[in-house]
Short mmCIF file of C-alpha atoms and ligand atoms in Angstrom, two decimals:
data_model
loop_
_atom_site.label_atom_id
_atom_site.label_comp_id
_atom_site.label_asym_id
_atom_site.label_seq_id
_atom_site.Cartn_x
_atom_site.Cartn_y
_atom_site.Cartn_z
CA UNK A 574 -10.41 37.72 -8.72
CA UNK A 575 -13.36 38.52 -6.18
CA UNK A 576 -17.11 39.25 -7.20
CA UNK A 577 -18.55 41.25 -4.46
CA UNK A 578 -21.95 39.80 -5.52
CA UNK A 579 -24.01 40.82 -3.08
CA UNK A 580 -26.91 38.97 -4.13
CA UNK A 581 -27.84 36.14 -1.31
CA UNK A 582 -24.11 37.05 0.11
CA UNK A 583 -22.04 35.40 -2.54
CA UNK A 584 -18.69 36.38 -2.49
CA UNK A 585 -17.10 34.28 -5.14
CA UNK A 586 -13.55 33.75 -6.22
CA UNK A 587 -12.56 31.02 -8.67
CA UNK A 588 -8.69 30.45 -7.49
CA UNK A 589 -9.10 27.44 -9.28
CA UNK A 590 -9.41 28.30 -12.59
CA UNK A 591 -6.03 30.18 -12.49
CA UNK A 592 -3.99 26.79 -12.33
CA UNK A 593 -2.82 25.03 -15.99
CA UNK A 594 -6.31 24.28 -17.87
CA UNK A 595 -5.33 20.65 -17.30
CA UNK A 596 -6.52 20.55 -14.28
CA UNK A 597 -10.27 21.21 -14.37
CA UNK A 598 -12.78 21.18 -17.30
CA UNK A 599 -15.27 24.18 -17.82
CA UNK A 600 -18.79 22.95 -17.75
CA UNK A 601 -22.12 23.87 -19.42
CA UNK A 602 -24.98 23.72 -16.85
CA UNK A 603 -27.38 20.82 -16.80
CA UNK A 604 -30.88 21.77 -15.30
CA UNK A 605 -33.10 20.08 -13.78
CA UNK A 606 -36.89 19.88 -14.25
CA UNK A 607 -38.26 21.08 -10.69
CA UNK A 608 -35.90 21.82 -8.00
CA UNK A 609 -37.10 21.89 -4.67
CA UNK A 610 -35.27 22.78 -1.32
CA UNK A 611 -35.54 19.55 0.93
CA UNK A 612 -33.09 20.48 3.87
CA UNK A 613 -31.02 23.48 4.60
CA UNK A 614 -28.27 24.45 6.87
CA UNK A 615 -28.97 27.67 8.27
CA UNK A 616 -25.99 27.48 11.07
CA UNK A 617 -23.39 26.67 8.03
CA UNK A 618 -25.28 29.29 5.93
CA UNK A 619 -24.61 32.26 8.07
CA UNK A 620 -20.92 31.26 8.47
CA UNK A 621 -20.60 30.93 4.99
CA UNK A 622 -22.00 34.84 5.18
CA UNK A 623 -24.64 34.01 3.09
CA UNK A 624 -28.47 35.46 3.36
CA UNK A 625 -30.29 32.71 5.15
CA UNK A 626 -33.23 34.01 5.06
CA UNK A 627 -33.31 34.28 1.17
CA UNK A 628 -31.56 31.25 0.77
CA UNK A 629 -35.27 29.82 0.11
CA UNK A 630 -35.99 31.50 -2.43
CA UNK A 631 -36.71 30.30 -5.80
CA UNK A 632 -33.12 31.97 -7.05
CA UNK A 633 -30.87 30.45 -4.35
CA UNK A 634 -32.65 27.17 -5.24
CA UNK A 635 -31.69 27.57 -8.85
CA UNK A 636 -27.85 27.74 -7.65
CA UNK A 637 -27.97 24.53 -5.51
CA UNK A 638 -30.01 22.63 -8.17
CA UNK A 639 -27.47 23.59 -10.93
CA UNK A 640 -29.59 25.64 -12.75
CA UNK A 641 -28.22 28.90 -12.46
CA UNK A 642 -24.59 29.86 -11.64
CA UNK A 643 -24.15 33.33 -8.84
CA UNK A 644 -22.38 36.47 -10.72
CA UNK A 645 -18.28 35.65 -10.85
CA UNK A 646 -18.78 31.65 -10.89
CA UNK A 647 -17.15 30.16 -13.66
CA UNK A 648 -18.32 26.78 -13.06
CA UNK A 649 -15.53 23.92 -13.31
CA UNK A 650 -15.23 20.01 -12.67
CA UNK A 651 -11.90 19.34 -11.28
CA UNK A 652 -9.39 16.60 -12.59
CA UNK A 653 -7.96 13.90 -10.72
CA UNK A 654 -6.47 10.41 -10.62
CA UNK A 655 -6.83 8.00 -7.71
CA UNK A 656 -6.00 4.70 -7.11
CA UNK A 657 -9.39 2.54 -6.57
CA UNK A 658 -9.04 -0.75 -3.84
CA UNK A 659 -5.44 -0.52 -5.14
CA UNK A 660 -5.78 -0.04 -9.30
CA UNK A 661 -4.57 3.51 -10.63
CA UNK A 662 -7.41 5.19 -12.89
CA UNK A 663 -8.21 8.66 -14.69
CA UNK A 664 -11.24 9.81 -12.43
CA UNK A 665 -11.94 13.71 -11.92
CA UNK A 666 -15.64 15.29 -10.83
CA UNK A 667 -17.96 13.04 -12.61
CA UNK A 668 -20.87 14.20 -11.34
CA UNK A 669 -20.17 17.34 -9.32
CA UNK A 670 -19.75 21.24 -10.31
CA UNK A 671 -17.36 23.70 -8.19
CA UNK A 672 -19.43 26.77 -7.96
CA UNK A 673 -16.37 28.89 -6.80
CA UNK A 674 -14.70 29.67 -3.71
CA UNK A 675 -17.20 31.52 -1.23
CA UNK A 676 -14.63 34.00 0.93
CA UNK A 677 -15.81 34.57 4.51
CA UNK A 678 -15.81 37.94 6.70
CA UNK A 679 -13.63 35.49 8.89
CA UNK A 680 -11.08 35.40 5.87
CA UNK A 681 -11.48 32.07 4.94
CA UNK A 682 -11.59 30.53 1.19
CA UNK A 683 -14.50 27.60 1.38
CA UNK A 684 -15.18 25.57 -2.09
CA UNK A 685 -18.92 25.39 -2.98
CA UNK A 686 -19.13 22.27 -4.94
CA UNK A 687 -22.69 20.91 -6.25
CA UNK A 688 -23.04 17.37 -6.14
CA UNK A 689 -24.96 15.40 -8.47
CA UNK A 690 -24.96 17.93 -10.83
CA UNK A 691 -24.93 16.43 -14.42
CA UNK A 692 -22.55 14.92 -16.71
CA UNK A 693 -19.23 16.26 -17.33
CA UNK A 694 -15.82 15.41 -19.37
CA UNK A 695 -15.23 12.77 -16.74
CA UNK A 696 -18.44 11.19 -15.99
CA UNK A 697 -16.96 7.89 -18.21
CA UNK A 698 -20.42 6.02 -18.10
CA UNK A 699 -22.19 7.48 -15.29
CA UNK A 700 -24.80 9.78 -15.88
CA UNK A 701 -23.71 12.63 -13.13
CA UNK A 702 -26.50 12.32 -10.98
CA UNK A 703 -27.42 11.51 -7.07
CA UNK A 704 -30.10 9.79 -5.65
CA UNK A 705 -31.91 11.35 -2.83
CA UNK A 706 -31.11 8.58 0.04
CA UNK A 707 -27.29 8.91 -0.58
CA UNK A 708 -27.12 13.22 -0.84
CA UNK A 709 -29.11 12.62 2.56
CA UNK A 710 -26.91 10.25 4.36
CA UNK A 711 -23.47 12.66 3.07
CA UNK A 712 -25.53 15.45 4.79
CA UNK A 713 -26.39 13.50 8.12
CA UNK A 714 -22.82 11.79 8.49
CA UNK A 715 -20.89 14.75 7.65
CA UNK A 716 -23.05 17.04 9.88
CA UNK A 717 -22.62 14.45 12.80
CA UNK A 718 -18.70 14.08 11.95
CA UNK A 719 -18.23 18.09 12.45
CA UNK A 720 -20.58 17.95 15.69
CA UNK A 721 -17.74 15.52 16.73
CA UNK A 722 -15.08 17.64 16.08
CA UNK A 723 -13.40 15.79 13.45
CA UNK A 724 -12.22 17.46 10.28
CA UNK A 725 -14.71 17.04 7.54
CA UNK A 726 -16.61 18.46 4.55
CA UNK A 727 -19.63 20.06 5.30
CA UNK A 728 -23.03 19.85 3.99
CA UNK A 729 -25.00 23.14 2.94
CA UNK A 730 -27.87 22.06 1.42
CA UNK A 731 -30.29 19.37 -0.60
CA UNK A 732 -32.59 20.00 -3.50
CA UNK A 733 -34.46 16.97 -4.89
CA UNK A 734 -34.59 17.42 -8.55
CA UNK A 735 -38.20 16.37 -9.36
CA UNK A 736 -36.49 13.62 -11.82
CA UNK A 737 -35.86 10.08 -11.34
CA UNK A 738 -32.38 8.58 -11.92
CA UNK A 739 -32.14 5.28 -12.28
CA UNK A 740 -29.94 2.50 -10.14
CA UNK A 741 -31.12 -0.88 -10.04
CA UNK A 742 -34.60 0.35 -9.62
CA UNK A 743 -35.97 4.28 -10.38
CA UNK A 744 -34.91 6.28 -7.35
CA UNK A 745 -35.54 10.24 -6.95
CA UNK A 746 -32.71 12.41 -7.93
CA UNK A 747 -30.91 14.68 -5.78
CA UNK A 748 -28.18 17.57 -5.53
CA UNK A 749 -25.99 18.27 -2.51
CA UNK A 750 -24.26 21.44 -1.84
CA UNK A 751 -20.99 20.67 -0.02
CA UNK A 752 -18.79 22.56 1.77
CA UNK A 753 -14.95 22.35 1.63
CA UNK A 754 -11.60 23.34 2.70
CA UNK A 755 -11.16 22.71 -0.98
CA UNK A 756 -11.66 19.67 -2.97
CA UNK A 757 -7.71 18.86 -3.75
CA UNK A 758 -6.83 15.30 -3.12
CA UNK A 759 -4.02 12.94 -2.75
CA UNK A 760 -5.36 12.00 -6.64
CA UNK A 761 -5.26 15.31 -7.94
CA UNK A 762 -1.36 15.07 -7.10
CA UNK A 763 -1.12 11.61 -8.69
CA UNK A 764 -3.08 13.05 -11.91
CA UNK A 765 -0.12 16.21 -12.36
CA UNK A 766 2.53 13.73 -11.52
CA UNK A 767 1.01 10.98 -14.30
CA UNK A 768 -0.32 13.43 -17.65
CA UNK A 769 1.42 16.87 -16.74
CA UNK A 770 5.18 18.45 -16.54
CA UNK A 771 7.05 19.42 -13.52
CA UNK A 772 5.77 22.79 -14.27
CA UNK A 773 2.25 21.83 -13.77
CA UNK A 774 3.13 19.69 -10.46
CA UNK A 775 4.69 22.81 -9.50
CA UNK A 776 1.97 25.05 -10.00
CA UNK A 777 -0.58 23.00 -7.96
CA UNK A 778 1.80 22.40 -5.06
CA UNK A 779 2.15 26.26 -4.85
CA UNK A 780 -1.30 26.76 -5.09
CA UNK A 781 -1.83 23.62 -2.26
CA UNK A 782 0.72 25.32 -0.49
CA UNK A 783 -0.86 28.96 -0.75
CA UNK A 784 -4.28 28.21 -0.10
CA UNK A 785 -3.62 25.56 3.16
CA UNK A 786 -0.11 26.22 4.05
CA UNK A 787 0.66 29.60 3.52
CA UNK A 788 3.31 29.62 6.59
CA UNK A 789 5.46 27.17 4.49
CA UNK A 790 4.97 29.37 1.33
CA UNK A 791 8.81 31.41 1.32
CA UNK A 792 10.24 28.13 2.89
CA UNK A 793 12.95 26.93 0.53
CA UNK A 794 12.08 23.09 1.14
CA UNK A 795 8.69 24.02 1.19
CA UNK A 796 7.53 20.79 -0.88
CA UNK A 797 9.18 18.62 1.61
CA UNK A 798 7.42 20.34 4.16
CA UNK A 799 4.21 20.40 2.12
CA UNK A 800 4.52 16.54 2.61
CA UNK A 801 5.23 16.59 6.02
CA UNK A 802 2.24 18.91 6.64
CA UNK A 803 -0.17 16.75 5.02
CA UNK A 804 1.38 13.64 6.79
CA UNK A 805 0.72 15.15 9.77
CA UNK A 806 -2.85 15.88 8.97
CA UNK A 807 -3.68 12.72 7.84
CA UNK A 808 -2.50 11.22 11.02
CA UNK A 809 -4.33 13.23 13.19
CA UNK A 810 -7.53 12.95 11.01
CA UNK A 811 -7.39 9.04 11.00
CA UNK A 812 -6.26 8.77 14.64
CA UNK A 813 -9.62 10.61 15.08
CA UNK A 814 -11.90 8.63 12.97
CA UNK A 815 -10.39 5.41 15.38
CA UNK A 816 -11.29 7.14 18.16
CA UNK A 817 -15.12 7.55 17.72
CA UNK A 818 -15.12 3.94 15.23
CA UNK A 819 -15.67 5.71 11.89
CA UNK A 820 -15.03 3.63 9.34
CA UNK A 821 -14.82 5.71 5.79
CA UNK A 822 -15.61 2.51 3.62
CA UNK A 823 -13.36 4.18 0.54
CA UNK A 824 -9.99 4.82 1.37
CA UNK A 825 -9.54 5.14 -2.42
CA UNK A 826 -6.57 7.92 -2.92
CA UNK A 827 -8.90 10.03 -4.30
CA UNK A 828 -11.08 10.13 -1.76
CA UNK A 829 -7.94 11.68 0.85
CA UNK A 830 -7.58 15.17 1.01
CA UNK A 831 -4.54 17.37 1.05
CA UNK A 832 -6.24 19.51 3.63
CA UNK A 833 -7.02 16.70 6.18
CA UNK A 834 -10.44 16.89 5.88
CA UNK A 835 -12.82 14.14 5.47
CA UNK A 836 -14.61 13.68 2.29
CA UNK A 837 -16.69 11.84 -0.04
CA UNK A 838 -19.28 9.64 2.49
CA UNK A 839 -20.18 7.17 0.56
CA UNK A 840 -20.46 3.40 2.23
CA UNK A 841 -19.11 5.23 5.32
CA UNK A 842 -20.89 3.97 8.74
CA UNK A 843 -19.78 3.80 12.44
CA UNK A 844 -18.88 0.66 14.32
CA UNK A 845 -21.16 -0.65 17.05
CA UNK A 846 -19.32 -3.89 18.63
CA UNK A 847 -15.58 -3.42 18.96
CA UNK A 848 -13.63 -5.51 16.12
CA UNK A 849 -10.94 -4.36 13.89
CA UNK A 850 -12.25 -6.62 10.96
CA UNK A 851 -15.64 -4.45 10.51
CA UNK A 852 -16.37 -3.90 7.01
CA UNK A 853 -19.76 -2.24 6.17
CA UNK A 854 -19.45 -1.50 2.36
CA UNK A 855 -20.59 -4.08 0.01
CA UNK A 856 -18.02 -3.89 -2.39
CA UNK A 857 -15.09 -4.02 0.22
CA UNK A 858 -14.70 -7.63 -0.41
CA UNK A 859 -11.50 -8.09 0.85
CA UNK A 860 -11.68 -5.99 4.04
CA UNK A 861 -8.84 -3.44 2.42
CA UNK A 862 -11.06 -0.50 4.34
CA UNK A 863 -11.92 -2.09 7.06
CA UNK A 864 -12.07 -0.55 10.61
CA UNK A 865 -8.20 -1.54 11.57
CA UNK A 866 -6.72 -1.32 8.50
CA UNK A 867 -7.42 2.48 8.03
CA UNK A 868 -4.21 3.63 9.76
CA UNK A 869 -1.67 1.70 7.55
CA UNK A 870 -4.28 2.51 4.34
CA UNK A 871 -3.44 6.20 5.11
CA UNK A 872 0.19 5.31 5.39
CA UNK A 873 -0.16 3.51 1.62
CA UNK A 874 -2.11 6.53 0.35
CA UNK A 875 0.59 9.16 1.52
CA UNK A 876 3.36 6.91 0.28
CA UNK A 877 1.55 7.52 -3.08
CA UNK A 878 1.12 11.37 -2.71
CA UNK A 879 4.96 11.35 -1.39
CA UNK A 880 5.47 9.44 -5.21
CA UNK A 881 3.72 12.23 -6.80
CA UNK A 882 6.08 14.79 -5.25
CA UNK A 883 9.09 13.02 -6.04
CA UNK A 884 10.15 15.56 -8.89
CA UNK A 885 9.63 18.61 -6.14
CA UNK A 886 11.40 16.93 -3.74
CA UNK A 887 15.23 16.96 -5.29
CA UNK A 888 17.00 17.36 -8.27
CA UNK A 889 18.61 13.87 -8.10
CA UNK A 890 15.99 11.48 -8.12
CA UNK A 891 17.41 8.99 -5.60
CA UNK A 892 17.93 11.99 -2.96
CA UNK A 893 14.55 12.73 -3.38
CA UNK A 894 13.02 9.21 -2.58
CA UNK A 895 15.18 9.09 0.63
CA UNK A 896 13.76 12.62 1.28
CA UNK A 897 10.16 11.34 0.81
CA UNK A 898 11.01 8.25 2.69
CA UNK A 899 12.42 9.72 5.69
CA UNK A 900 9.10 11.61 6.23
CA UNK A 901 6.94 8.54 5.24
CA UNK A 902 8.46 6.46 7.63
CA UNK A 903 7.30 8.64 10.36
CA UNK A 904 3.87 8.59 9.62
CA UNK A 905 2.90 5.51 11.52
CA UNK A 906 4.52 7.04 14.89
CA UNK A 907 2.76 9.82 14.38
CA UNK A 908 -0.55 8.06 13.67
CA UNK A 909 0.22 5.88 17.34
CA UNK A 910 0.96 9.22 18.91
CA UNK A 911 -2.17 10.89 18.07
CA UNK A 912 -4.22 7.87 18.76
CA UNK A 913 -2.60 7.02 22.13
CA UNK A 914 -3.05 10.76 23.38
CA UNK A 915 -6.86 10.65 22.23
CA UNK A 916 -7.04 6.85 24.44
CA UNK A 917 -6.18 8.44 27.00
CA UNK A 918 -8.15 11.40 26.90
CA UNK A 919 -11.01 8.57 26.41
CA UNK A 920 -10.03 7.24 29.58
CA UNK A 921 -9.81 10.33 32.10
CA UNK A 922 -5.94 10.31 31.91
CA UNK A 923 -4.09 13.45 31.28
CA UNK A 924 -0.47 12.31 31.94
CA UNK A 925 1.48 9.83 30.60
CA UNK A 926 2.58 6.55 32.07
CA UNK A 927 4.49 3.79 30.73
CA UNK A 928 1.45 0.95 31.26
CA UNK A 929 -1.35 3.19 29.39
CA UNK A 930 -0.40 0.69 26.27
CA UNK A 931 -1.27 -2.08 27.94
CA UNK A 932 -4.02 -0.72 29.98
CA UNK A 933 -5.66 0.36 26.77
CA UNK A 934 -4.50 -2.78 24.55
CA UNK A 935 -6.42 -5.39 27.44
CA UNK A 936 -9.19 -2.89 27.33
CA UNK A 937 -9.73 -3.01 23.73
CA UNK A 938 -8.93 -6.89 23.70
CA UNK A 939 -11.87 -7.70 25.97
CA UNK A 940 -14.01 -5.51 24.07
CA UNK A 941 -13.39 -7.64 21.35
CA UNK A 942 -14.03 -10.57 23.23
CA UNK A 943 -17.27 -9.92 24.42
CA UNK A 944 -19.07 -7.97 20.96
CA UNK A 945 -19.04 -4.79 23.68
CA UNK A 946 -20.22 -1.73 22.03
CA UNK A 947 -17.54 0.75 21.07
CA UNK A 948 -19.07 3.69 22.01
CA UNK A 949 -21.21 2.84 24.63
CA UNK A 950 -18.29 0.96 26.95
CA UNK A 951 -16.66 4.23 26.79
CA UNK A 952 -19.64 6.30 28.16
CA UNK A 953 -20.57 3.73 30.52
CA UNK A 954 -16.98 3.69 31.74
CA UNK A 955 -17.49 7.74 31.69
CA UNK A 956 -20.56 7.58 33.71
CA UNK A 957 -18.89 4.79 35.87
CA UNK A 958 -22.57 2.38 34.87
CA UNK A 959 -21.92 -0.88 34.00
CA UNK A 960 -24.37 -2.27 32.39
CA UNK A 961 -25.42 -3.16 28.58
CA UNK A 962 -22.91 -5.56 28.20
CA UNK A 963 -21.83 -8.58 29.16
CA UNK A 964 -18.24 -7.43 29.78
CA UNK A 965 -18.97 -5.79 32.49
CA UNK A 966 -20.07 -8.88 34.58
CA UNK A 967 -17.02 -10.73 33.76
CA UNK A 968 -13.87 -10.91 36.43
CA UNK A 969 -11.42 -9.37 33.90
CA UNK A 970 -12.70 -6.18 33.72
CA UNK A 971 -13.46 -6.03 37.14
CA UNK A 972 -9.81 -6.75 37.63
CA UNK A 973 -9.17 -4.03 34.73
CA UNK A 974 -11.18 -1.40 36.17
CA UNK A 975 -9.68 -1.48 39.41
CA UNK A 976 -6.27 -0.83 37.72
CA UNK A 977 -7.64 1.62 35.82
CA UNK A 978 -9.23 3.36 39.07
CA UNK A 979 -5.65 2.88 40.38
CA UNK A 980 -3.69 4.54 37.69
CA UNK A 981 -6.45 7.71 37.60
CA UNK A 982 -5.18 7.76 41.04
CA UNK A 983 -1.69 8.20 40.25
CA UNK A 984 -2.48 11.98 38.69
CA UNK A 985 -2.75 15.05 40.49
CA UNK A 986 -6.01 15.72 38.81
CA UNK A 987 -9.37 15.48 40.73
CA UNK A 988 -11.94 12.88 39.49
CA UNK A 989 -14.21 15.73 38.44
CA UNK A 990 -11.55 16.89 35.81
CA UNK A 991 -10.62 13.47 34.47
CA UNK A 992 -14.87 12.61 34.24
CA UNK A 993 -15.19 16.06 32.13
CA UNK A 994 -12.07 15.01 29.95
CA UNK A 995 -13.87 11.56 29.45
CA UNK A 996 -16.85 13.59 28.72
CA UNK A 997 -15.43 15.46 26.17
CA UNK A 998 -13.71 12.50 24.49
CA UNK A 999 -16.22 9.99 24.55
CA UNK A 1000 -19.71 10.81 22.79
CA UNK A 1001 -22.31 9.83 24.13
CA UNK A 1002 -24.06 9.71 20.70
CA UNK A 1003 -23.03 8.71 17.21
CA UNK A 1004 -25.03 8.20 14.20
CA UNK A 1005 -25.78 4.81 14.53
CA UNK A 1006 -26.96 2.93 11.17
CA UNK A 1007 -30.49 1.69 12.32
CA UNK A 1008 -31.24 5.39 13.01
CA UNK A 1009 -29.80 6.95 10.14
CA UNK A 1010 -31.64 4.42 7.86
CA UNK A 1011 -34.58 5.14 9.90
CA UNK A 1012 -34.11 8.71 9.13
CA UNK A 1013 -33.66 8.24 5.53
CA UNK A 1014 -36.45 5.83 4.75
CA UNK A 1015 -38.81 8.54 6.45
CA UNK A 1016 -37.69 11.60 3.84
CA UNK A 1017 -37.52 9.41 1.02
CA UNK A 1018 -40.41 7.31 1.21
CA UNK A 1019 -42.69 9.65 3.25
CA UNK A 1020 -41.30 12.88 2.23
CA UNK A 1021 -41.11 13.36 6.50
CA UNK A 1022 -37.96 15.24 6.84
CA UNK A 1023 -38.59 15.50 11.04
CA UNK A 1024 -36.72 12.47 12.06
CA UNK A 1025 -33.78 13.50 9.88
CA UNK A 1026 -33.98 16.70 12.10
CA UNK A 1027 -34.50 15.20 15.63
CA UNK A 1028 -31.10 12.99 14.68
CA UNK A 1029 -28.99 15.52 13.58
CA UNK A 1030 -30.19 17.88 16.42
CA UNK A 1031 -29.30 14.74 18.79
CA UNK A 1032 -25.66 14.69 17.01
CA UNK A 1033 -25.13 18.70 16.64
CA UNK A 1034 -23.61 18.08 20.31
CA UNK A 1035 -22.55 14.63 20.72
CA UNK A 1036 -20.64 15.47 24.16
CA UNK A 1037 -23.88 17.21 25.90
CA UNK A 1038 -24.73 13.55 27.48
CA UNK A 1039 -28.42 15.42 27.41
CA UNK A 1040 -31.57 13.21 28.50
CA UNK A 1041 -33.05 13.91 25.07
CA UNK A 1042 -29.87 11.89 23.54
CA UNK A 1043 -30.54 8.59 25.21
CA UNK A 1044 -32.86 7.25 22.75
CA UNK A 1045 -29.88 7.86 19.85
CA UNK A 1046 -27.62 5.84 22.30
CA UNK A 1047 -29.68 2.25 21.98
CA UNK A 1048 -28.32 -0.40 19.88
CA UNK A 1049 -29.97 -1.89 16.96
CA UNK A 1050 -32.23 -4.83 17.31
CA UNK A 1051 -30.22 -7.74 16.94
CA UNK A 1052 -30.70 -9.02 13.00
CA UNK A 1053 -29.78 -12.09 11.37
CA UNK A 1054 -27.68 -10.18 8.34
CA UNK A 1055 -25.47 -7.81 9.20
CA UNK A 1056 -25.88 -4.13 8.04
CA UNK A 1057 -24.63 -3.77 4.65
CA UNK A 1058 -23.71 -0.10 3.08
CA UNK A 1059 -23.65 0.41 -0.54
CA UNK A 1060 -21.36 3.10 -2.53
CA UNK A 1061 -24.14 5.40 -3.32
CA UNK A 1062 -23.77 6.30 -6.86
P1 AMP B 1234 -16.42 7.86 -5.32
O1 AMP B 1234 -16.73 6.31 -5.34
O2 AMP B 1234 -17.91 8.74 -5.36
O3 AMP B 1234 -15.40 8.78 -4.76
O4 AMP B 1234 -16.21 8.27 -7.18
C1 AMP B 1234 -15.56 7.82 -8.05
C2 AMP B 1234 -15.67 8.71 -9.34
O5 AMP B 1234 -16.77 7.93 -9.70
C3 AMP B 1234 -15.11 10.06 -9.43
O6 AMP B 1234 -14.96 10.20 -10.15
C4 AMP B 1234 -16.87 10.30 -9.78
O7 AMP B 1234 -16.84 11.59 -9.89
C5 AMP B 1234 -17.20 9.32 -10.40
N1 AMP B 1234 -18.76 9.05 -10.23
C6 AMP B 1234 -19.42 8.90 -9.37
N2 AMP B 1234 -20.94 8.05 -9.75
C7 AMP B 1234 -20.86 8.85 -10.86
C8 AMP B 1234 -22.14 9.35 -11.33
N3 AMP B 1234 -23.28 8.83 -10.69
N4 AMP B 1234 -21.61 9.57 -12.60
C9 AMP B 1234 -20.64 9.94 -13.27
N5 AMP B 1234 -19.41 9.82 -12.60
C10 AMP B 1234 -19.47 8.93 -11.17
MG1 MG B 1235 -14.78 10.65 -4.87
#
């Protein structure tokens, strides 16, 4: 069902509503008092085919606030389950509303979702609302991830609602408009496997394949191929996270997409000093989702996905388990291959040599020992400007860099080519936690969005190495307390 609703450029479909009814709940709207557009992504609006000039209008803001739906929309909340810190629960969109899927002129079909739009049948005890700070935070980090070339949901708009929400204190409410390849999660499959029939599970799998993997639609073993593809995309994604020091913070199975996009920016943050044990989230007391645990946790989540698919893989359960296990067992090697390929690029290496793994390992061990900043160390190597860390004054580093330079000389590439490879793989800027906090404080406390705008501008092309970006590369002032993030609900 396509609605050519030209008003503002919406061109919405609601294919999700063709799934069996247990996959969603249609919603009544929960209008907010006095919505105001506080941040808006013009470039993304253009890509979506929206009329960015009119999007500041009252009619458009009413849509971003969930007060009114564009023609053709059937607002719905999606049902899903998920393992939260290892424990399985029924979840679902407790504070989100799917407006529909926008069909773009380039043929993409993208979910438009409001986050913080009010209670749904899946809200459990929650109020269905979100605070301004965390919604702006998701905006900043998701757009920074996009700038880094990492698959991610994107942020189209943030409106303040004019209403307060109650958390530990009273906070200004807000709604984020999120754009995603889809919101189908590992947890959506877990929900189908746990509470649906085999037909429901198959309907979800067929829908997912049609939407994300159309090239396997006609294949007889398409459900096995679906598993293989999702494993591949997640291995590639998590390798990309590791290569820039991104810590998701809450890798529950409901926060892992089937599309391979990063989703649900809650307590996430970027690592400064290299330490695999780094955890920022205040609720992750055991370090389950620490930086160094992200790759194996990805495997754990994918195993839950594989389990959900078992009834579709083979009639005989033992055969199905064997098939699934054969795929899952490839995940860690796949991940390592992506990671190693990425690390080689970070060191300017085009070809492969046996010694590369140990060269990389030695560097990381030294970085850990000297608490060297992850981003700035690779930036220093790129520019051959060795300052800003004690690491660079050690003989261990001199020995290592001699070995590295020798290794570089072994390849048939100019030093310019290898430096360019490094520049394209080592961001000069990342969203440093203190910079993100500074931008959020200015916006939330003073209504000043310029700090956020400048930050986003610096983050939009992190591989530029422009002089204006320099100030965003500096480290946070040393403080007694470690940086902590909160779930942002
Ligand atoms: P998250 O930790 O953001 O991935 O959310 C986990 C679950 O809690 C999801 O089902 C959310 O929809 C739900 N949730 C989070 N915040 C709220 C809220 N304020 N009201 C209702 N449900 C919420
Ligand atoms: Mg979530």
